[in-house]
Short mmCIF file of C-alpha atoms and ligand atoms in Angstrom, two decimals:
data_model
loop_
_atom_site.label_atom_id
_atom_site.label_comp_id
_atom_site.label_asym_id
_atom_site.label_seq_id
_atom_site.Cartn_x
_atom_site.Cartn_y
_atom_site.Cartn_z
CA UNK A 1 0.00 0.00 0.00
CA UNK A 2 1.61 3.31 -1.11
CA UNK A 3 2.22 6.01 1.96
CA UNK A 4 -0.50 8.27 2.15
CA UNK A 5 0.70 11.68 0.73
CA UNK A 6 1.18 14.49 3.07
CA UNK A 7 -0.78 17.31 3.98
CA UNK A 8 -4.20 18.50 5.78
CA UNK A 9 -7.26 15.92 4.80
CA UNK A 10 -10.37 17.96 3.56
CA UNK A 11 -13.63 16.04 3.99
CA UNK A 12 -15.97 18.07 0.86
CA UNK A 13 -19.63 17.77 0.28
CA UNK A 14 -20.62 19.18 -2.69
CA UNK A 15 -25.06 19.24 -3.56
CA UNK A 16 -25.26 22.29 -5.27
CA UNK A 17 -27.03 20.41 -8.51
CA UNK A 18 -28.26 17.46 -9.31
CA UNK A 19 -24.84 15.00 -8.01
CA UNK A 20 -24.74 13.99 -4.48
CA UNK A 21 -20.42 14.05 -3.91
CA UNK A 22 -18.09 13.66 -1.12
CA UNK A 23 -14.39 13.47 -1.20
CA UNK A 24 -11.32 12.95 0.97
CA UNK A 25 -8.30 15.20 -0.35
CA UNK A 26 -4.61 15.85 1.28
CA UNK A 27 -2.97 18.88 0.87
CA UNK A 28 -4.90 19.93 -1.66
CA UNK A 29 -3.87 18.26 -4.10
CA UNK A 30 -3.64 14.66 -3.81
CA UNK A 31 -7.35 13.01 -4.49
CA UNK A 32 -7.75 9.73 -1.99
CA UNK A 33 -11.05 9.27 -2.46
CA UNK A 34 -13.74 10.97 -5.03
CA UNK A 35 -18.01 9.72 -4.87
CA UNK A 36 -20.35 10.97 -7.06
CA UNK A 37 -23.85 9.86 -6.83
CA UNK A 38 -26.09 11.34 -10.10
CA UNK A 39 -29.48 12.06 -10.02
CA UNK A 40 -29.82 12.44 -13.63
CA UNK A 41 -31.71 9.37 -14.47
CA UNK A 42 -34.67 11.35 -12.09
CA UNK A 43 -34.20 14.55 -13.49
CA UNK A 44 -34.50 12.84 -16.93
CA UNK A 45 -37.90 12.52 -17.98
CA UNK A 46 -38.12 16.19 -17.16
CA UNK A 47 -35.63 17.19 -19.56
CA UNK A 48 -33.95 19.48 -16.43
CA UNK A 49 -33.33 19.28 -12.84
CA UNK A 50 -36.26 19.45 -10.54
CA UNK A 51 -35.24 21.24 -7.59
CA UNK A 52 -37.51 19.65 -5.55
CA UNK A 53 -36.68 15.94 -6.43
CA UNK A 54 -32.90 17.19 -6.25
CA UNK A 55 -33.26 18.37 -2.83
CA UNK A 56 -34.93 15.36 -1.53
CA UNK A 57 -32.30 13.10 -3.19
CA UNK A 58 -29.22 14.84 -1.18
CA UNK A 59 -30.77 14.01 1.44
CA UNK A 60 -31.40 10.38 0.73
CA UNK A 61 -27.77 10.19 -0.55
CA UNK A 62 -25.87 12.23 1.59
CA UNK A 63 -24.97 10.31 4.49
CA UNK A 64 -24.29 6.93 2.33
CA UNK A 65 -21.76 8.71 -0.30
CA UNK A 66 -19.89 10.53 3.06
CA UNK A 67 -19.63 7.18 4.11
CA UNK A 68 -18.27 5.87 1.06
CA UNK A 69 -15.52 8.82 0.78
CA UNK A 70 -14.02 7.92 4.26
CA UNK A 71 -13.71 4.07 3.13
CA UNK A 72 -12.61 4.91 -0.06
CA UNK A 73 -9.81 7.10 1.45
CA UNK A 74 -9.05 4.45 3.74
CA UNK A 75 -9.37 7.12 6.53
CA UNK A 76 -11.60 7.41 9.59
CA UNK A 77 -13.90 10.96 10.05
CA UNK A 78 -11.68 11.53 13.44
CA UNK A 79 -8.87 11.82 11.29
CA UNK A 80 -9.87 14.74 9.11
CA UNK A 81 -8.96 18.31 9.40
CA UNK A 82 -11.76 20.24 8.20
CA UNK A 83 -14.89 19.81 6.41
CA UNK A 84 -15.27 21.90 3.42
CA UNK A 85 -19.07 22.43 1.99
CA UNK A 86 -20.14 24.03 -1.11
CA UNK A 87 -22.81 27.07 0.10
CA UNK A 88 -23.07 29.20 -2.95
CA UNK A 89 -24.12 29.06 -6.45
CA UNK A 90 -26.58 26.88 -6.90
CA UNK A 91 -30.30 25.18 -6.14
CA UNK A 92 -31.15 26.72 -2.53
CA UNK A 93 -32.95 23.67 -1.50
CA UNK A 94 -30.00 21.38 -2.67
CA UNK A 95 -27.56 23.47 -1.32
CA UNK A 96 -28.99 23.58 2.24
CA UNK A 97 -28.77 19.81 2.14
CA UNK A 98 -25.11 20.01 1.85
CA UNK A 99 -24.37 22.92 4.05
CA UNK A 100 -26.59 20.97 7.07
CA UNK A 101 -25.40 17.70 6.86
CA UNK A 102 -21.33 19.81 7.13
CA UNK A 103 -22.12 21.76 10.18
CA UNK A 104 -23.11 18.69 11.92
CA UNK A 105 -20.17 16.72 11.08
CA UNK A 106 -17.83 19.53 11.71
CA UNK A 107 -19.60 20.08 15.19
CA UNK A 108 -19.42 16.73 15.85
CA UNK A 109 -16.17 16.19 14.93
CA UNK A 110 -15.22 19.34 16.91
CA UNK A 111 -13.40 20.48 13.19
CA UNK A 112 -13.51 23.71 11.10
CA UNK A 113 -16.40 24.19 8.40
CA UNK A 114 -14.82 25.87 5.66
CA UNK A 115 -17.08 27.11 3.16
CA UNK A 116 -16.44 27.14 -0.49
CA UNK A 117 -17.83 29.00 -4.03
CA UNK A 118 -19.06 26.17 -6.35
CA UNK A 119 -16.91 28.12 -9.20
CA UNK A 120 -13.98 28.74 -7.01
CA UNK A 121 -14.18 24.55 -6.74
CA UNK A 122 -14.63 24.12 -11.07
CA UNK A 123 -10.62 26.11 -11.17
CA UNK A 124 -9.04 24.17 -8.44
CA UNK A 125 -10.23 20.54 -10.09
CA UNK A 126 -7.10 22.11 -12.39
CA UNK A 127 -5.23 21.28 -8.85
CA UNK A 128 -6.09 17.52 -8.24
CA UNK A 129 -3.94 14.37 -9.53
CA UNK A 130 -5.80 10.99 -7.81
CA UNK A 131 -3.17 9.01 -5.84
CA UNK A 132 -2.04 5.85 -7.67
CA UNK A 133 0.44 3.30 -6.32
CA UNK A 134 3.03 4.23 -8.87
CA UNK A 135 4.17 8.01 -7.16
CA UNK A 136 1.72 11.00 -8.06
CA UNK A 137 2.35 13.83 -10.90
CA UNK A 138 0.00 16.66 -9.71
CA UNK A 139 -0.05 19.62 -12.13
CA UNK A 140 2.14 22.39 -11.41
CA UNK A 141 -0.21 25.18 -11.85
CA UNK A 142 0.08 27.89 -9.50
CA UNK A 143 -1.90 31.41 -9.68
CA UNK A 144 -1.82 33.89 -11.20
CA UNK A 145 -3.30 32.08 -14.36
CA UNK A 146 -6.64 32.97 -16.36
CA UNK A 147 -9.38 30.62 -16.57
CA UNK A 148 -12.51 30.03 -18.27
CA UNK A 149 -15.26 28.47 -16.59
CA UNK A 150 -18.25 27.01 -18.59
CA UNK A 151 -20.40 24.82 -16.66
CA UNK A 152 -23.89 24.45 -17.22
CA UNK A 153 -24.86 27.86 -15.64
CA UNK A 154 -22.32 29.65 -16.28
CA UNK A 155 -19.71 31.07 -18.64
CA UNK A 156 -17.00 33.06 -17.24
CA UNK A 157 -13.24 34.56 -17.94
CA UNK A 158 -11.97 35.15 -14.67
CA UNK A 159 -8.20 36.35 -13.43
CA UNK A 160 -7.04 33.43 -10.81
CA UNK A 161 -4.61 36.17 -8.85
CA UNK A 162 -4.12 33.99 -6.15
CA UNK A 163 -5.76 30.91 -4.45
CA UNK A 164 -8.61 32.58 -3.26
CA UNK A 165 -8.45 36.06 -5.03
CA UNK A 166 -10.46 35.85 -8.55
CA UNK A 167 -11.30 39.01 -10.94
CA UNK A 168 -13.55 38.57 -13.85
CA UNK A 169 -12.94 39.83 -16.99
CA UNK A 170 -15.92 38.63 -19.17
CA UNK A 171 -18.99 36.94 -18.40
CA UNK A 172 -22.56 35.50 -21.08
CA UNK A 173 -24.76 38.29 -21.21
CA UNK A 174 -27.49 35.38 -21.37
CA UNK A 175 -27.64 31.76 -21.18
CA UNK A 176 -24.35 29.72 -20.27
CA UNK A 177 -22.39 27.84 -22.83
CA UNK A 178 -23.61 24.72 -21.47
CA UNK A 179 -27.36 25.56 -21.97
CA UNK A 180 -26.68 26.26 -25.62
CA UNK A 181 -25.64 22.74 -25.81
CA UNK A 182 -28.02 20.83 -23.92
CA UNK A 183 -30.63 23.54 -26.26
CA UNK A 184 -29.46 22.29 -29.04
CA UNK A 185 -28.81 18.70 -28.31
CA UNK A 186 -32.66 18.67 -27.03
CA UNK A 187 -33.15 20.08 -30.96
CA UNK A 188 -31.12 17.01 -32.23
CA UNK A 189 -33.81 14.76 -30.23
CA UNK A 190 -30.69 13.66 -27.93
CA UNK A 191 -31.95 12.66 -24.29
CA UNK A 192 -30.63 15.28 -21.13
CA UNK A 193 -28.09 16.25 -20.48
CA UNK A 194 -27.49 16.90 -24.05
CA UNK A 195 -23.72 17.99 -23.62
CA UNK A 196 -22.10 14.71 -23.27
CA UNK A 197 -24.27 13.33 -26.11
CA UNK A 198 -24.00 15.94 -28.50
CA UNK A 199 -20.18 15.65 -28.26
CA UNK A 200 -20.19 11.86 -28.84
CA UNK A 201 -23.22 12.55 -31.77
CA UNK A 202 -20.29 15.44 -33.34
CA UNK A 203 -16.90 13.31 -33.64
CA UNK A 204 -16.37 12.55 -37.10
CA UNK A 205 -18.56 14.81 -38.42
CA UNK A 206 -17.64 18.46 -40.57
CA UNK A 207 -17.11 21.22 -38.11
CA UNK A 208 -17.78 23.44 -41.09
CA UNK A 209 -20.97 22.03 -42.57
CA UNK A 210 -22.65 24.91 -40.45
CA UNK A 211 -21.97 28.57 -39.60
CA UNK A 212 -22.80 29.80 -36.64
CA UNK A 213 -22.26 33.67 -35.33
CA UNK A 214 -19.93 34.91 -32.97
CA UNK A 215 -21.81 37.24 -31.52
CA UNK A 216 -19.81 40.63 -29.85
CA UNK A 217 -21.12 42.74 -27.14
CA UNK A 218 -20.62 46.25 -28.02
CA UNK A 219 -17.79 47.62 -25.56
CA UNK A 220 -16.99 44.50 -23.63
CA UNK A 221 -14.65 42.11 -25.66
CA UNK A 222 -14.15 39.26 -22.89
CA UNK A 223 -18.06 38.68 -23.23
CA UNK A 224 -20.22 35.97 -24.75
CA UNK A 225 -24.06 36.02 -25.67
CA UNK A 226 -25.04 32.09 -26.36
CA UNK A 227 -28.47 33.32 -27.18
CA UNK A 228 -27.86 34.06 -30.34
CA UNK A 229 -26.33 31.10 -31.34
CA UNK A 230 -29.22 28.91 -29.96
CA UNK A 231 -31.44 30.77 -32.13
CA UNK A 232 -29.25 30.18 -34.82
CA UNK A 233 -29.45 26.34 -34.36
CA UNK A 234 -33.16 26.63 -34.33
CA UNK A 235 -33.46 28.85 -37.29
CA UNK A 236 -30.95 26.45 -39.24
CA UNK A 237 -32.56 23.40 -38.28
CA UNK A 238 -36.42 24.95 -39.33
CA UNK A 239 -34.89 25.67 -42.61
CA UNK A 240 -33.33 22.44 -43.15
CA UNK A 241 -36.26 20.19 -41.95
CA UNK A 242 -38.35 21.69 -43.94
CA UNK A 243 -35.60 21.39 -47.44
CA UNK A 244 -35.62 17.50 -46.80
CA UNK A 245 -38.18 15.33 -48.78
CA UNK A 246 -39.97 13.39 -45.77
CA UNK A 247 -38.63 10.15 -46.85
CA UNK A 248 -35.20 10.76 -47.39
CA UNK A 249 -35.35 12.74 -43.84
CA UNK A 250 -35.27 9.14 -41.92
CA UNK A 251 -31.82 8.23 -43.69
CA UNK A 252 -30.32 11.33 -43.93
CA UNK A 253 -30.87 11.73 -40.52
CA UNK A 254 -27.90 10.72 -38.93
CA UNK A 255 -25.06 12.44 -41.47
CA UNK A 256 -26.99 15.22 -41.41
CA UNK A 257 -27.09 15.38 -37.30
CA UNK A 258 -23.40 14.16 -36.77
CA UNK A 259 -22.59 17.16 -39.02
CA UNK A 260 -25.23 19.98 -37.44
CA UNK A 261 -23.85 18.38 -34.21
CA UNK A 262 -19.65 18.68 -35.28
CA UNK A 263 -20.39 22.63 -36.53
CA UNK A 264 -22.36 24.04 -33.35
CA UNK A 265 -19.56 22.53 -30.95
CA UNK A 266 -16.27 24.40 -33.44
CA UNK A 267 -18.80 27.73 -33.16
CA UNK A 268 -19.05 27.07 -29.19
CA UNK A 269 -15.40 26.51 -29.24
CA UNK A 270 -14.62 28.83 -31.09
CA UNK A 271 -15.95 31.49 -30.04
CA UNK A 272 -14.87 30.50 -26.27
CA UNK A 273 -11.59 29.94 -27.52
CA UNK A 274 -11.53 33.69 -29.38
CA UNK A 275 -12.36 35.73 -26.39
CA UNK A 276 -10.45 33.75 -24.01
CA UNK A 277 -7.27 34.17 -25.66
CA UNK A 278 -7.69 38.01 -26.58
CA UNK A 279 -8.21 38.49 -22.89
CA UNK A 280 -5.04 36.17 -21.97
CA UNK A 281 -3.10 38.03 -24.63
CA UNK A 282 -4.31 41.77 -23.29
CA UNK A 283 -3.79 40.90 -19.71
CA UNK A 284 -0.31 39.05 -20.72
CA UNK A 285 -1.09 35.81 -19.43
CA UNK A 286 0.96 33.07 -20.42
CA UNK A 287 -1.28 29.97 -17.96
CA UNK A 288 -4.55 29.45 -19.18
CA UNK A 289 -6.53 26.36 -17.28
CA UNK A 290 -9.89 25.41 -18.20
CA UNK A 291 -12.88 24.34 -15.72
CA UNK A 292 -16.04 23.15 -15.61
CA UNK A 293 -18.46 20.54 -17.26
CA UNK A 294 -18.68 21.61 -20.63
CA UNK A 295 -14.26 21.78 -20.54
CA UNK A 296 -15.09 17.73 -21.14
CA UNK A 297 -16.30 18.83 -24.66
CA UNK A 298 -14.08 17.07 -26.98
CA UNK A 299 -13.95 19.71 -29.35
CA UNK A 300 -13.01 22.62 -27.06
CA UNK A 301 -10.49 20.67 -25.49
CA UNK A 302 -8.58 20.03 -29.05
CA UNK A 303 -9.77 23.85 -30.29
CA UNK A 304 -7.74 25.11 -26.63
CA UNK A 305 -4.82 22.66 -27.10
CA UNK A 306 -4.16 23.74 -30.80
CA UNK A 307 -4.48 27.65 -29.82
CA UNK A 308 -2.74 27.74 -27.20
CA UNK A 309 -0.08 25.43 -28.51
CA UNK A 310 0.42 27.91 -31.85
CA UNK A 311 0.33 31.03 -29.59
CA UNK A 312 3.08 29.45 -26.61
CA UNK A 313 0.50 29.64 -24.04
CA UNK A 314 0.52 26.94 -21.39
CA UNK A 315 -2.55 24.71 -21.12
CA UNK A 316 -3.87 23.35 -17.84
CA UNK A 317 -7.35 20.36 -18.81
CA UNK A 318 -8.73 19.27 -15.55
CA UNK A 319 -9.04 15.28 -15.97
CA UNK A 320 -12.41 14.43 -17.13
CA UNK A 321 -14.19 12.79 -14.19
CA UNK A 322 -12.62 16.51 -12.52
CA UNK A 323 -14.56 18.69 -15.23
CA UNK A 324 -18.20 18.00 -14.05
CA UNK A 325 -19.41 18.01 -10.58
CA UNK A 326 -17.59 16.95 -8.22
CA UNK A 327 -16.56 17.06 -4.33
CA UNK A 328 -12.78 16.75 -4.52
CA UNK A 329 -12.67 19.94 -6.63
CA UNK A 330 -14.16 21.49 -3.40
CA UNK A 331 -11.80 20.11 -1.10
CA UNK A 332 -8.86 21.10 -3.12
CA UNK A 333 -10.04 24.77 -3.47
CA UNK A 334 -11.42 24.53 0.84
CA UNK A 335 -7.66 23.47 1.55
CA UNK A 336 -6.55 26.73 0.04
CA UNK A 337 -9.86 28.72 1.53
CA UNK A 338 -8.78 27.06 5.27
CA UNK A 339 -5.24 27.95 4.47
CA UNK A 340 -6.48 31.78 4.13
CA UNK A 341 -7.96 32.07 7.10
CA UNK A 342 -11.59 31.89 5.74
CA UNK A 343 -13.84 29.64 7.93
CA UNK A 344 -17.53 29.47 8.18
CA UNK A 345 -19.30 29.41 12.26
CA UNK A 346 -22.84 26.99 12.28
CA UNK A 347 -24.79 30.05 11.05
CA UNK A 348 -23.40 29.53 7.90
CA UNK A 349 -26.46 29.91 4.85
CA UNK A 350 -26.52 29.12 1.19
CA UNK A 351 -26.19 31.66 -0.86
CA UNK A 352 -27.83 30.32 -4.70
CA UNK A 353 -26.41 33.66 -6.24
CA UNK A 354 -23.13 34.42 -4.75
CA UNK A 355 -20.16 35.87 -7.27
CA UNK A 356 -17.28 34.36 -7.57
CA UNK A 357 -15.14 37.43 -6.51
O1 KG4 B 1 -20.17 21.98 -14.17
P1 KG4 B 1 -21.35 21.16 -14.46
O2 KG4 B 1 -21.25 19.67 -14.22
O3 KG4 B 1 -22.58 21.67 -13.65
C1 KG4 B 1 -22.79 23.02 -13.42
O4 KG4 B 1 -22.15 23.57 -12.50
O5 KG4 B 1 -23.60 23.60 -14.20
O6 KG4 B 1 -21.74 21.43 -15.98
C2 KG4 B 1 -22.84 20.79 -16.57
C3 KG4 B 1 -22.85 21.15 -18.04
C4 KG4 B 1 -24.10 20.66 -18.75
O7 KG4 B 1 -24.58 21.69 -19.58
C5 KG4 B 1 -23.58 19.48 -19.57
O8 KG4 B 1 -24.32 19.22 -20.73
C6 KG4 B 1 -22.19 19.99 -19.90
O9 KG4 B 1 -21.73 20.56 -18.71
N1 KG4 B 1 -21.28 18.92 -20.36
C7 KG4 B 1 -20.79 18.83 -21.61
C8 KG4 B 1 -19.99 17.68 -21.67
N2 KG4 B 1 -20.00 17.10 -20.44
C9 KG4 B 1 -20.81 17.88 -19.65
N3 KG4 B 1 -20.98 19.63 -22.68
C10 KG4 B 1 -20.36 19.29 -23.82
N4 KG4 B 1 -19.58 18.19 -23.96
C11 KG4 B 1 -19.36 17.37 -22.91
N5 KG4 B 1 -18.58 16.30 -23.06
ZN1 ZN B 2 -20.62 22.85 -11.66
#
């Protein structure tokens, strides 16, 4: 069995959504255990998240996946340092699960409650390397770096100055990236969420079949409005269903979707990958990490990785099962919150609309 790496254990809960997680991380960096239980087969046959089911799920869940992180970790709850809880953005109901079930576990445990921005958690997943028997690489980055977040609420350029001091620099003026996705995966008769399907639908196909716009928001470069582009996609699609004969619809179907599917993602990239980089080149960044679920997108991953590589800017991916929800993002970033002093007392609230800065 490989020595357990060194540095503070953080105990996370993380119910801000629709996945129930806890996780056991040391120093911030080293993941020794990571449990994520989804709710998305519930949520399902609503095409969305249901607060209400959501909320009543965490609660169902909570206790069992804690559990499961302190096996996992092969740790004991006496043995951690703090327990870290994400209290803001998010589903109020959901969120209160989480931030209940961590002040009584911290007061029991006679431990700090650190509290920790569900955003703030997306960067530091570009912190975390899971412990293996065969020694651990964890990825070097250190702030300052830029980062973009796009999860499915949210699309953000924000300066990482230091561990726990963030500055945005460009933010959707409407829906997130993520919800132009899942939009127009829904369009493409793909089941929720559409993300992950509409990127396994898209490999193969043109990226150029389709334009899409790039639309600019007069006086702030760093921003994004995915509105327009969703409208697009509708607008494209009306036009299109209504140029195919009936019967040849049913077999063009597929080469037709894999191709409407491989365009919208390279105009989603894209157009993420445009604004990022302007603001990485006018703030003279040379780190640039992505975070968040939709940073699992196949094709933004490859767009990022060929920009950055041609323009000599360093390129930090979060590992996959890091980019979507997860509690050992929020540990990593509630070691660095602890470190700064900033601890939560058992009045601590949820917050479902709290910036990032
Ligand atoms: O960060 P996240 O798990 O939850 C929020 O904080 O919102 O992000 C969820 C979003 C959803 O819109 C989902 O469709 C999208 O991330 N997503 C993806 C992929 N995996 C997840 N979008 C595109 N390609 C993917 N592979
Ligand atoms: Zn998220």
């Amino acid at each position: 069995m490989p020595a357990r790496p060194e540095g503070e254990l953080i105990l996370a809960l993380e119910t801000s959504c629709d996945e129930t997680a806890a996780a056991v991380v040391a120093g911030g960096r080293s993941v020794l255990s990571s449990v994520v239980a989804s709710q998305v087969d519930a949520h399902k046959i609503y095409g969305g998240v249901v607060p209400e089911i959501a909320s009543r799920m965490h609660i169902e869940a909570v206790s069992g996946v804690v559990e499961e992180a302190l096996n996992q970790a092969g740790i004991t709850a006496s043995q951690i340092d703090a327990v870290a809880v994400t209290h803001a953005p998010g589903l109020v109901g959901a969120l209160l699960v989480g931030v209940n079930f961590a002040k009584g576990y911290a007061c029991a445990l006679g431990k700090p409650l650190v509290p920790v921005h569900h955003l703030r958690g997306h960067v530091a997943a570009n912190y975390l390397a899971r412990v293996s028997g065969h020694g651990h690489a964890y990825p070097d980055l250190e702030p300052p770096f830029l980062c973009l977040i796009v999860s499915g609420g949210h699309t953000h350029i924000v300066e990482v100055l230091d561990y726990t001091e963030f500055r945005v620099l460009g933010r959707t003026r409407d829906d997130a990236a993520g919800e132009a996705l899942d939009k127009t995966a829904r369009l493409l008769g793909l089941p929720y969420p559409g993300g992950p399907h509409l990127d396994r639908l898209g490999r193969g196909g043109d990226p150029k079949a389709f334009t899409f716009p790039r639309p600019k928001v007069a006086g702030h470069p760093y921003d994004f409005s995915f509105s327009g582009l969703k409208t697009a996609a509708v607008n494209q699609l009306q036009k299109c269903s209504v140029q195919l004969p009936p019967v040849m619809a049913a077999t063009l179907h597929s080469a037709f979707s894999i191709d409407f599917a491989a365009s919208f993602q390279y105009a989603v990239a894209d157009y993420l990958c445009q604004n990022t980089l302007r603001a990485a080149r006018d703030y003279g960044y040379r780190k640039l990490a992505l975070a968040g679920g939709v940073c699992a997108n196949s094709a933004l991953r490859s767009e990022a990785c060929a920009r950055c590589a041609a323009q000599g800017i360093e390129l930090y991916l979060p590992e996959l099962q890091f980019c979507g929800d997860n509690a050992a993002m929020i540990a990593a970033q509630g070691y660095y919150e602890a470190r700064a002093g900033h601890f939560a007392g058992y009045d601590l609230n949820a917050s479902p609309s709290l910036g990032i800065e």
